[in-house]
Amino acid sequence: MRIDALQAERVLVDGELTAATVVVQHGRIASIEALDHPVDGVVLRVPDTAYVVPGVVDTHVHINEPGRTEWEGFVSATEAAALGGATTLVDMPLNSIPPTTTVEHLRLKQEAAADELMVDVGFWGGAVPGNVADLEPLWEAGVFGFKCFLAPSGVDEFPPLDPDQFHDALREVARFDGLMIVHAEDAQVLDVAPSEPSRAYRDFLHSRPDAAELTAIARVLDGARETGARVHVLHLSSARALDAIADAKAEGLRVTVETCPHYLCFAAETIPDGSSQFKCCPPIRDAGNREELWQGLRSGIIDMVVSDHSPSTAEEKGRGGGDLQQAWGGVSGLQVGFSAVAHEARRRGIGLEHVSRWMSRNTSDLVGLTTKGRIEVGADADLAVYDTGVEFRIEATRLAHRNPISAYDGITYGGRVTRSVVRGNAIDVDRPDHRWGQQLRRPS
């Protein structure tokens, strides 16, 4: 339903929780008034146990359509997003077929998404060997930046850049002041790491050592220093890189960093062997590392938290019968990420205003969507209602993800998203079938 206002005892405005009436006109926030402000029309009243926060802006999602829609797709991904409080997604250039590495391929992606979206969706481009000349046309066509790998991506159609290719692509992106986002694991370090077939999680962890991230991140930082490019480190899992990143920021390099809910919620020593639902690259590391990542967020070294929702079919996840070297690497967490991080933050005495900044404001700022990720006059009326009076018991078979596989299966969190609002349209959580989402392009 289209609402004219939302009223709640706790609305996150300018980093503070306050009782307020959020007045909506034409899909945007027209004013923020006192709680008792009279409003004509449809008013969504929020329970006293709930918080109203900006809709999550998840800038790291693999939707996989076209080409691998059986892994996920625009309908299932955006429904999962809406149910989890994410009102804006930016789709990765892989694992769709074809990948988003040319303007022609971007158009195919946009055609596949037409009339299929429950939330707003934008697109990343890809930097792969041989497509330097395609980067600026993609930028002009509206992608938000360019993803590259420094080690094999897991799919043949999106190969990694070697050091010279990475430098050439980075120099080109710097020329038109674009943004390069990097899967930072070093191919040479991975090549010499032990990688024998094994169901043991500790063996998989040894096959993706911290050194792979540290070496690759050093290359990213050196590239930013040499070219002046804006760079973004994707899905940081190793806290050992925090000092180098802090030094780079102090130096003035234009670098931002993200981590993910699964790195903040899980620990290697508690992952059962053969449990491929936890496999991702880089991997989930030990509990001490997890707490250092939380500290990195508190201190501002890590800028944001994104899902890195990377689903696959059960066949791909079960490839090798529990051999973690063969199973598809990726955690499905789009629908549960915000509730999981909010719960874990509360356990650590971290307020919801910080979680919202990491998952909404900072992510929207990364991609220049200045009307997203905030509750202020003129912003899009994209909101999430998070209720700590409602438990969230996660059952993978009841999530909107196309495939019922999740590392969060069986966990109960003390709080869940009970309603999302997309540009003033309140999504019915029992029947989330309205296609209110729009395709986004980079603001010029």
Coordinates of C-alpha atoms in Angstrom, one line a residue:
M1 CA 0.0 0.0 0.0
R2 CA 1.1 3.6 -0.6
I3 CA 1.4 5.5 2.7
D4 CA 1.2 9.2 3.4
A5 CA 3.0 9.0 6.7
L6 CA 4.7 6.7 9.2
Q7 CA 4.6 7.3 12.9
A8 CA 6.9 5.8 15.5
E9 CA 8.4 6.4 18.9
R10 CA 11.9 5.6 17.6
V11 CA 12.9 7.0 14.2
L12 CA 16.5 7.3 13.3
V13 CA 17.0 10.9 12.2
D14 CA 20.5 12.5 12.0
G15 CA 22.0 9.6 14.0
E16 CA 19.5 10.0 16.9
L17 CA 16.4 8.0 17.7
T18 CA 13.4 10.3 18.1
A19 CA 9.6 10.1 18.2
A20 CA 8.4 11.4 14.8
T21 CA 5.9 11.4 12.0
V22 CA 7.6 10.9 8.7
V23 CA 5.4 12.6 6.0
V24 CA 5.6 11.2 2.5
Q25 CA 4.7 12.8 -0.8
H26 CA 5.4 11.5 -4.3
G27 CA 7.7 8.7 -2.9
R28 CA 10.0 11.1 -1.0
I29 CA 10.2 12.4 2.6
A30 CA 8.3 15.7 2.6
S31 CA 8.8 16.6 6.2
I32 CA 9.7 15.1 9.6
E33 CA 7.2 16.2 12.3
A34 CA 6.3 15.6 15.9
L35 CA 4.7 12.3 16.7
D36 CA 1.3 13.8 17.2
H37 CA 1.3 15.7 13.9
P38 CA -2.0 15.2 12.1
V39 CA -1.9 13.6 8.7
D40 CA -4.7 13.0 6.2
G41 CA -4.5 9.7 4.3
V42 CA -2.9 6.4 5.0
V43 CA -0.7 6.4 8.2
L44 CA 1.5 3.4 9.1
R45 CA 1.8 3.3 12.9
V46 CA 4.7 1.3 14.2
P47 CA 4.7 -0.7 17.5
D48 CA 6.5 0.8 20.5
T49 CA 9.0 -2.2 20.4
A50 CA 10.1 -1.2 16.9
Y51 CA 12.7 1.1 15.4
V52 CA 12.4 2.9 12.0
V53 CA 15.6 3.1 10.2
P54 CA 16.7 3.9 6.6
G55 CA 16.2 1.1 4.2
V56 CA 19.4 -1.0 3.8
V57 CA 21.5 -0.2 0.7
D58 CA 23.2 -3.5 -0.1
T59 CA 26.0 -2.8 -2.6
H60 CA 27.2 -6.4 -2.9
V61 CA 24.6 -8.8 -4.2
H62 CA 24.9 -11.5 -6.9
I63 CA 21.5 -11.8 -8.5
N64 CA 22.8 -14.1 -11.3
E65 CA 20.2 -13.3 -13.9
P66 CA 20.3 -13.8 -16.9
G67 CA 22.1 -17.1 -17.4
R68 CA 22.1 -18.6 -13.9
T69 CA 18.6 -17.6 -12.9
E70 CA 18.2 -21.1 -11.3
W71 CA 20.8 -19.9 -8.7
E72 CA 18.8 -16.7 -8.0
G73 CA 17.0 -14.1 -10.0
F74 CA 15.6 -10.6 -9.9
V75 CA 12.2 -11.6 -8.5
S76 CA 13.5 -13.9 -5.7
A77 CA 16.5 -11.6 -4.8
T78 CA 14.4 -8.4 -4.5
E79 CA 11.7 -10.2 -2.6
A80 CA 14.3 -11.5 -0.1
A81 CA 15.8 -8.0 0.1
A82 CA 12.4 -6.4 0.8
L83 CA 11.6 -8.9 3.5
G84 CA 15.0 -8.2 5.1
G85 CA 14.9 -4.4 5.1
A86 CA 17.0 -3.8 2.0
T87 CA 15.4 -1.3 -0.3
T88 CA 18.3 -0.8 -2.7
L89 CA 20.6 -3.4 -4.2
V90 CA 23.6 -3.0 -6.5
D91 CA 24.1 -6.2 -8.6
M92 CA 27.5 -7.7 -9.2
P93 CA 28.7 -8.2 -12.8
L94 CA 29.0 -12.0 -12.3
N95 CA 27.7 -14.7 -12.0
S96 CA 25.2 -13.9 -14.7
I97 CA 25.8 -15.0 -18.3
P98 CA 27.0 -12.9 -20.0
P99 CA 28.8 -10.9 -17.3
T100 CA 28.4 -7.2 -17.2
T101 CA 31.6 -6.3 -19.0
T102 CA 30.3 -4.4 -22.0
V103 CA 27.4 -2.0 -22.6
E104 CA 25.7 -4.6 -24.7
H105 CA 25.8 -7.0 -21.8
L106 CA 24.6 -4.3 -19.4
R107 CA 21.5 -3.9 -21.7
L108 CA 20.8 -7.6 -21.5
K109 CA 20.9 -7.3 -17.7
Q110 CA 18.6 -4.4 -17.7
E111 CA 16.1 -6.1 -20.0
A112 CA 16.0 -9.1 -17.7
A113 CA 15.3 -6.9 -14.7
A114 CA 12.5 -5.0 -16.4
D115 CA 9.2 -5.2 -14.4
E116 CA 10.7 -7.8 -12.1
L117 CA 11.9 -5.6 -9.1
M118 CA 10.4 -5.3 -5.6
V119 CA 13.2 -2.9 -4.6
D120 CA 15.5 -0.5 -6.5
V121 CA 18.4 -2.1 -8.2
G122 CA 21.6 -0.7 -9.9
F123 CA 24.5 -2.4 -11.5
W124 CA 28.3 -2.8 -11.2
G125 CA 30.4 -3.2 -14.3
G126 CA 33.2 -5.7 -14.6
A127 CA 36.9 -5.3 -15.3
V128 CA 38.4 -8.4 -17.0
P129 CA 41.4 -9.0 -19.3
G130 CA 40.9 -7.2 -22.6
N131 CA 38.0 -4.9 -21.8
V132 CA 39.8 -1.7 -20.8
A133 CA 38.2 0.1 -23.7
D134 CA 34.8 -0.9 -22.4
L135 CA 35.2 0.7 -19.0
E136 CA 34.4 4.3 -19.8
P137 CA 31.4 3.4 -22.0
L138 CA 30.0 1.3 -19.1
W139 CA 30.6 4.3 -16.8
E140 CA 28.7 6.6 -19.1
A141 CA 25.9 4.0 -19.4
G142 CA 25.4 4.3 -15.6
V143 CA 27.2 1.5 -13.8
F144 CA 28.4 2.5 -10.3
G145 CA 32.0 1.2 -10.8
F146 CA 33.9 -1.9 -11.8
K147 CA 34.6 -5.1 -10.0
C148 CA 37.7 -7.1 -10.6
F149 CA 39.4 -10.2 -9.2
L150 CA 43.1 -10.7 -8.5
A151 CA 42.6 -14.5 -8.3
P152 CA 40.2 -16.8 -10.1
S153 CA 36.6 -15.8 -9.6
G154 CA 35.1 -19.3 -9.7
V155 CA 33.4 -18.8 -13.1
D156 CA 35.3 -19.1 -16.4
E157 CA 33.6 -16.1 -18.1
F158 CA 34.9 -13.6 -15.5
P159 CA 38.7 -14.2 -15.3
P160 CA 41.1 -12.3 -13.0
L161 CA 43.4 -9.5 -13.8
D162 CA 47.1 -10.1 -13.5
P163 CA 49.2 -7.4 -11.9
D164 CA 49.9 -5.5 -15.2
Q165 CA 46.3 -5.8 -16.3
F166 CA 45.1 -4.6 -12.9
H167 CA 47.4 -1.5 -13.2
D168 CA 46.2 -0.7 -16.7
A169 CA 42.5 -1.0 -15.7
L170 CA 43.1 1.1 -12.5
R171 CA 44.9 3.8 -14.5
E172 CA 41.9 3.9 -17.0
V173 CA 39.4 4.1 -14.1
A174 CA 41.4 6.9 -12.5
R175 CA 41.4 8.8 -15.8
F176 CA 37.6 9.4 -15.6
D177 CA 37.4 9.2 -11.8
G178 CA 35.5 6.0 -11.6
L179 CA 35.6 3.4 -8.8
M180 CA 37.4 0.1 -8.8
I181 CA 36.1 -2.5 -6.4
V182 CA 38.4 -5.4 -5.8
H183 CA 38.1 -9.0 -4.7
A184 CA 41.5 -8.9 -2.9
E185 CA 43.0 -12.4 -2.7
D186 CA 46.4 -13.0 -4.4
A187 CA 46.6 -15.7 -7.0
Q188 CA 50.2 -16.6 -6.3
V189 CA 49.7 -17.0 -2.6
L190 CA 46.7 -19.2 -3.2
D191 CA 48.6 -21.3 -5.7
V192 CA 51.1 -22.4 -3.1
A193 CA 48.7 -22.9 -0.3
P194 CA 47.7 -26.5 0.5
S195 CA 44.4 -27.3 -1.3
E196 CA 44.0 -31.1 -1.1
P197 CA 40.4 -32.5 -1.2
S198 CA 39.0 -32.3 2.4
R199 CA 35.8 -32.0 4.3
A200 CA 37.6 -30.4 7.2
Y201 CA 36.9 -26.7 7.6
R202 CA 40.3 -26.1 9.0
D203 CA 41.9 -27.4 5.8
F204 CA 39.7 -25.1 3.7
L205 CA 40.8 -22.2 5.9
H206 CA 44.5 -23.1 5.4
S207 CA 43.9 -23.1 1.6
R208 CA 42.8 -19.4 1.8
P209 CA 45.4 -17.9 4.2
D210 CA 45.4 -14.4 5.6
A211 CA 48.5 -13.8 3.4
A212 CA 46.4 -14.0 0.3
E213 CA 44.3 -11.0 1.4
L214 CA 47.3 -9.0 2.8
T215 CA 49.3 -9.4 -0.4
A216 CA 46.4 -8.5 -2.6
I217 CA 45.3 -5.5 -0.5
A218 CA 48.9 -4.2 -0.6
R219 CA 48.7 -4.3 -4.4
V220 CA 45.4 -2.4 -4.3
L221 CA 46.8 0.3 -2.1
D222 CA 50.0 0.6 -4.2
G223 CA 47.8 0.9 -7.3
A224 CA 45.7 3.7 -5.7
R225 CA 48.9 5.5 -4.6
E226 CA 50.4 5.2 -8.1
T227 CA 47.3 6.2 -10.1
G228 CA 45.2 8.3 -7.8
A229 CA 42.2 6.0 -8.4
R230 CA 39.4 5.4 -6.0
V231 CA 39.5 1.9 -4.7
H232 CA 37.2 -0.3 -2.6
V233 CA 38.2 -3.5 -0.9
L234 CA 35.4 -6.1 -1.0
H235 CA 34.4 -8.5 1.7
L236 CA 37.4 -8.1 4.1
S237 CA 37.7 -11.2 6.2
S238 CA 41.3 -10.9 7.6
A239 CA 41.7 -8.4 10.4
R240 CA 45.5 -8.6 9.9
A241 CA 45.0 -6.1 7.0
L242 CA 43.5 -3.4 9.3
D243 CA 46.8 -1.7 10.1
A244 CA 47.8 -1.3 6.4
I245 CA 44.3 0.0 5.6
A246 CA 44.4 2.5 8.5
D247 CA 47.8 3.7 7.3
A248 CA 46.5 4.1 3.8
K249 CA 43.6 6.2 4.9
A250 CA 45.8 8.3 7.1
E251 CA 48.1 8.9 4.1
G252 CA 45.0 10.2 2.2
L253 CA 44.5 7.4 -0.3
R254 CA 41.0 7.1 -1.6
V255 CA 40.2 3.7 -0.2
T256 CA 37.1 2.3 1.4
V257 CA 36.5 -1.2 2.9
E258 CA 33.6 -3.4 3.5
T259 CA 33.0 -6.6 5.5
C260 CA 30.0 -8.9 5.7
P261 CA 27.5 -10.3 8.2
H262 CA 28.9 -13.8 8.0
Y263 CA 32.4 -12.6 9.1
L264 CA 30.8 -10.8 12.0
C265 CA 28.5 -13.5 13.2
F266 CA 30.3 -16.8 12.7
A267 CA 33.7 -18.3 13.7
A268 CA 35.8 -21.0 12.1
E269 CA 36.1 -23.1 15.1
T270 CA 32.4 -23.6 15.3
I271 CA 31.8 -24.5 11.7
P272 CA 31.1 -28.3 11.3
D273 CA 33.2 -30.2 8.7
G274 CA 31.5 -30.6 5.4
S275 CA 29.2 -27.7 5.9
S276 CA 29.4 -26.1 2.5
Q277 CA 26.7 -23.5 3.4
F278 CA 29.5 -21.7 5.3
K279 CA 32.0 -21.8 2.5
C280 CA 32.9 -18.4 1.0
C281 CA 36.0 -16.7 -0.3
P282 CA 37.8 -15.2 1.5
P283 CA 36.8 -17.5 4.3
I284 CA 35.2 -17.1 7.7
R285 CA 38.1 -17.0 10.2
D286 CA 38.4 -17.5 13.9
A287 CA 36.6 -15.8 16.8
G288 CA 39.4 -13.5 17.7
N289 CA 39.6 -12.3 14.1
R290 CA 35.8 -11.7 14.2
E291 CA 36.1 -9.4 17.2
E292 CA 38.9 -7.5 15.6
L293 CA 36.6 -6.9 12.6
W294 CA 34.0 -5.5 15.0
Q295 CA 36.7 -3.2 16.4
G296 CA 37.6 -2.2 12.9
L297 CA 34.0 -1.1 12.3
R298 CA 33.9 0.8 15.6
S299 CA 37.1 2.7 14.7
G300 CA 36.1 3.5 11.2
I301 CA 38.8 1.6 9.5
I302 CA 36.1 -0.6 8.0
D303 CA 33.4 1.6 6.4
M304 CA 30.5 -0.6 5.8
V305 CA 28.7 -4.0 6.0
V306 CA 27.2 -5.7 2.9
S307 CA 25.7 -9.1 2.4
D308 CA 27.9 -10.5 -0.5
H309 CA 24.8 -12.6 -1.1
S310 CA 26.3 -15.3 -3.4
P311 CA 23.8 -18.1 -3.8
S312 CA 23.8 -21.2 -6.0
T313 CA 21.8 -24.4 -6.5
A314 CA 21.9 -27.2 -4.0
E315 CA 23.8 -29.2 -6.6
E316 CA 26.6 -26.7 -6.8
K317 CA 26.7 -26.2 -3.0
G318 CA 26.9 -30.0 -2.6
R319 CA 29.4 -30.6 -5.3
G320 CA 32.0 -33.1 -4.0
G321 CA 29.8 -34.5 -1.3
G322 CA 31.1 -32.2 1.4
D323 CA 34.6 -31.6 -0.1
L324 CA 35.0 -27.9 0.6
Q325 CA 37.5 -27.5 -2.2
Q326 CA 34.8 -28.4 -4.7
A327 CA 31.6 -26.9 -3.3
W328 CA 30.5 -23.5 -4.6
G329 CA 31.8 -20.7 -2.4
G330 CA 29.2 -18.2 -1.3
V331 CA 26.9 -17.4 1.6
S332 CA 23.2 -16.7 1.1
G333 CA 22.3 -14.0 3.6
L334 CA 20.4 -11.2 1.8
Q335 CA 17.2 -11.6 3.8
V336 CA 18.8 -12.0 7.2
G337 CA 21.9 -9.8 7.2
F338 CA 20.5 -6.7 8.8
S339 CA 18.7 -8.6 11.6
A340 CA 21.8 -10.7 12.2
V341 CA 24.2 -7.7 12.4
A342 CA 21.8 -5.7 14.6
H343 CA 21.5 -8.6 17.0
E344 CA 25.2 -9.2 17.2
A345 CA 25.8 -5.5 17.6
R346 CA 23.4 -5.2 20.5
R347 CA 25.2 -8.1 22.2
R348 CA 28.3 -6.0 22.0
G349 CA 26.7 -2.8 23.2
I350 CA 26.7 -1.2 19.8
G351 CA 23.6 0.9 19.0
L352 CA 21.4 0.5 16.0
E353 CA 22.4 3.9 14.7
H354 CA 25.9 2.5 14.0
V355 CA 24.5 -0.5 12.2
S356 CA 22.4 1.7 10.1
R357 CA 25.3 3.9 9.2
W358 CA 27.4 0.9 8.2
M359 CA 24.6 -0.8 6.1
S360 CA 22.6 2.2 4.7
R361 CA 24.3 5.6 4.9
N362 CA 27.9 4.6 4.1
T363 CA 26.9 2.1 1.3
S364 CA 24.7 4.7 -0.4
D365 CA 27.5 7.3 -0.2
L366 CA 29.9 4.8 -1.7
V367 CA 27.9 4.7 -4.9
G368 CA 26.7 8.3 -4.8
L369 CA 23.0 7.6 -4.1
T370 CA 22.6 10.7 -1.9
T371 CA 18.8 10.3 -1.6
K372 CA 19.1 6.7 -0.2
G373 CA 20.3 5.4 3.2
R374 CA 19.0 8.4 5.3
I375 CA 15.8 9.7 6.8
E376 CA 15.8 13.4 5.9
V377 CA 13.7 15.8 4.0
G378 CA 14.1 15.2 0.2
A379 CA 15.4 11.7 0.6
D380 CA 13.5 8.7 -1.0
A381 CA 11.0 7.3 1.5
D382 CA 12.9 4.0 1.8
L383 CA 12.4 2.7 5.3
A384 CA 12.8 -0.4 7.4
V385 CA 10.8 -1.3 10.5
Y386 CA 13.0 -3.4 12.9
D387 CA 11.1 -4.8 15.8
T388 CA 13.1 -6.2 18.8
G389 CA 9.8 -7.5 20.2
V390 CA 9.6 -10.1 17.5
E391 CA 11.9 -13.1 17.4
F392 CA 13.4 -14.2 14.1
R393 CA 13.9 -17.9 13.8
I394 CA 15.6 -18.6 10.5
E395 CA 14.5 -21.5 8.5
A396 CA 16.2 -21.8 5.1
T397 CA 13.1 -23.3 3.5
R398 CA 11.0 -20.3 4.4
L399 CA 13.4 -17.6 3.1
A400 CA 12.6 -16.0 -0.2
H401 CA 16.0 -17.0 -1.7
R402 CA 15.5 -19.3 -4.7
N403 CA 17.5 -22.1 -3.1
P404 CA 16.8 -23.2 0.5
I405 CA 20.4 -23.0 1.7
S406 CA 21.7 -20.7 4.4
A407 CA 24.5 -20.6 6.9
Y408 CA 21.9 -18.9 9.2
D409 CA 19.5 -21.9 9.2
G410 CA 18.2 -22.7 12.7
I411 CA 19.4 -19.5 14.3
T412 CA 17.0 -17.4 16.4
Y413 CA 17.7 -13.6 16.6
G414 CA 16.0 -11.2 19.0
G415 CA 14.6 -8.9 16.5
R416 CA 13.5 -8.9 12.8
V417 CA 12.5 -6.6 10.0
T418 CA 8.7 -6.6 10.0
R419 CA 8.0 -4.0 7.2
S420 CA 9.9 -2.3 4.4
V421 CA 8.9 0.8 2.6
V422 CA 10.1 1.5 -0.9
R423 CA 9.6 5.1 -2.1
G424 CA 6.5 5.3 0.1
N425 CA 5.1 1.9 -0.8
A426 CA 4.8 -0.3 2.3
I427 CA 5.5 -3.9 1.3
D428 CA 3.1 -6.5 2.6
V429 CA 5.3 -9.1 4.3
D430 CA 2.7 -11.8 3.9
R431 CA 2.2 -11.2 0.2
P432 CA 5.3 -9.3 -1.1
D433 CA 4.3 -9.4 -4.8
H434 CA 4.2 -5.8 -5.8
R435 CA 6.9 -4.7 -8.3
W436 CA 7.6 -1.2 -7.1
G437 CA 11.3 -1.3 -7.7
Q438 CA 13.1 0.8 -10.2
Q439 CA 16.4 0.4 -12.1
L440 CA 19.0 2.9 -11.0
R441 CA 22.0 4.4 -12.7
R442 CA 25.0 6.3 -11.4
P443 CA 24.1 9.9 -10.7
S444 CA 25.9 12.1 -13.2

